[in-house]
Amino acid sequence: MSIRLWPRSLIGQLVLAVAAMLFVAQGINFVMLARGQKQQTLAHGGGMAVARIIDAIDRDRRGRIDDGAARGRHDRVQKLLITDGPPPLIPGSVPLADLSAYVADLLSEGGVKASEVSAWAMPLRPRAQKASYPGRVVVVSARVDGRYFTVRSRIPATGGRLQGFLLWQTLSLYLLLLVPIILIAWRVAAPLRELTRAVRANPAARDLPPIDEAGPSDVRDLIAAFNAYRARIGTMLADKDRMLGAVGHDLRTPLASLRVRVEQVDDDRLREKMIASIEEMTAMLADILALARSGSGTEAPEAIALPLLLRELTADYGEQGKDVAAGALAEAAVRARPMLLRRAMRNLIDNALAYGVRARLSVVREGDHARIIVSDDGPGLTDEQIRTLVEPFARGEQSRNRATGGAGLGLSIAREIAAGEGGELVLANRPGGGLDAAIVLPVLT
């Protein structure tokens, strides 16, 4: 299982990006401060040592230093030692190459030619660790004119202070920057989440309240545009429903009148054919209106127990002498419009009976979704047929005779109803033969 390092949410991405940039910036700041502190330390300890060495060389050349007092003597309190050989070192002293190079450069700039420069840090003593004696004592030795001038100096020990300062500085920056960024990102993301939920809702739903315009001006403009767009869609759907109602009424009336007149035809065979054609036209008109109105209407959603629904459908078809039976029915309930869901299931069952000899109904619970399956024993479908048969007027059997399959609107109506209830229609061939047509809906928790 792969680990996602980059978060998906706006807040997570902003926080991670700012935190990473602050970390990099503080890293660069730490390197620069450490180098600056190092130079300051060298200047403090090395500058003092160079001043003492130059002063000792100058006084030595003028004969103002008592050799008996300085030559060959070395103890912990003496600050100057002049010897003909390298000065003795206290055990535990640590050589300081950077300080040696720095002192050599300063002596060269001061006109003192030193053939050898060395520096050591003396071991710490308990008394030197007190607050009144910060830093460490260092010993600097320079060989000039064959003699070794050794002096003592002090370098500050502030490495721990620097780390503590940077730690508190980093925490302060995180609080000062990340908290406002989180608040701003939340102010932007909250209305965007509401907008996302509204976009994912059924677009054919009516009388939905507009989304509150909140957040920055750009987000408010987006929400206002969405509210206006959804209002226009609602107006178009209402106009469509009124037009379909008028069309349905205007067409059903002449068809009913035509049916009455056809009943007066004397030729029985011709009359039956004409009546069948009128009934086919009436059924096709009903299918077209159902497809156009799927997802709309005034029927209120309610909780539906799927096992009970399928048992009722099985009993209805059984009374008609049709081969419809119920299989495994998992306990699951969905929230949907009962009449529309029944129509979708009847369309799937009728298709199974028309093309697959019989229909078997079952319910499978898959996580937070329920799969309502209508299985048949037909030849199944090709991938191309599965893709195209859910489109309006598409049929597996190419004739237009309703006795062999209708107008090709059953699967389209079932798909639109499933989508209107927040689900989907899935067609799949079974490995052992036959087709499974399933409506997948979210279950009630």
PDB file of C-alpha atoms in Angstrom, residues 14 36 40 82 123 219 256 261 278 281 288 362 405 417:
ATOM      1  CA  LEU A  14      -1.073  24.975   2.091  1.00  0.00           C
ATOM      2  CA  GLY A  36      28.527  34.099  11.485  1.00  0.00           C
ATOM      3  CA  GLN A  40      32.525  36.080  15.674  1.00  0.00           C
ATOM      4  CA  ILE A  82      58.078  32.964  25.786  1.00  0.00           C
ATOM      5  CA  PRO A 123      40.303  21.189  29.126  1.00  0.00           C
ATOM      6  CA  VAL A 219     -15.384  32.054  -3.906  1.00  0.00           C
ATOM      7  CA  ALA A 256     -57.989   7.507 -27.609  1.00  0.00           C
ATOM      8  CA  ARG A 261     -63.119   4.759 -34.215  1.00  0.00           C
ATOM      9  CA  ILE A 278     -52.405   2.244 -31.423  1.00  0.00           C
ATOM     10  CA  MET A 281     -47.904   4.057 -29.980  1.00  0.00           C
ATOM     11  CA  ILE A 288     -40.762   8.480 -23.759  1.00  0.00           C
ATOM     12  CA  SER A 362     -31.337 -10.988  -5.318  1.00  0.00           C
ATOM     13  CA  GLY A 405     -38.528  -6.106 -26.905  1.00  0.00           C
ATOM     14  CA  ILE A 417     -34.006   6.437 -12.250  1.00  0.00           C
TER      15      ILE A 417
END
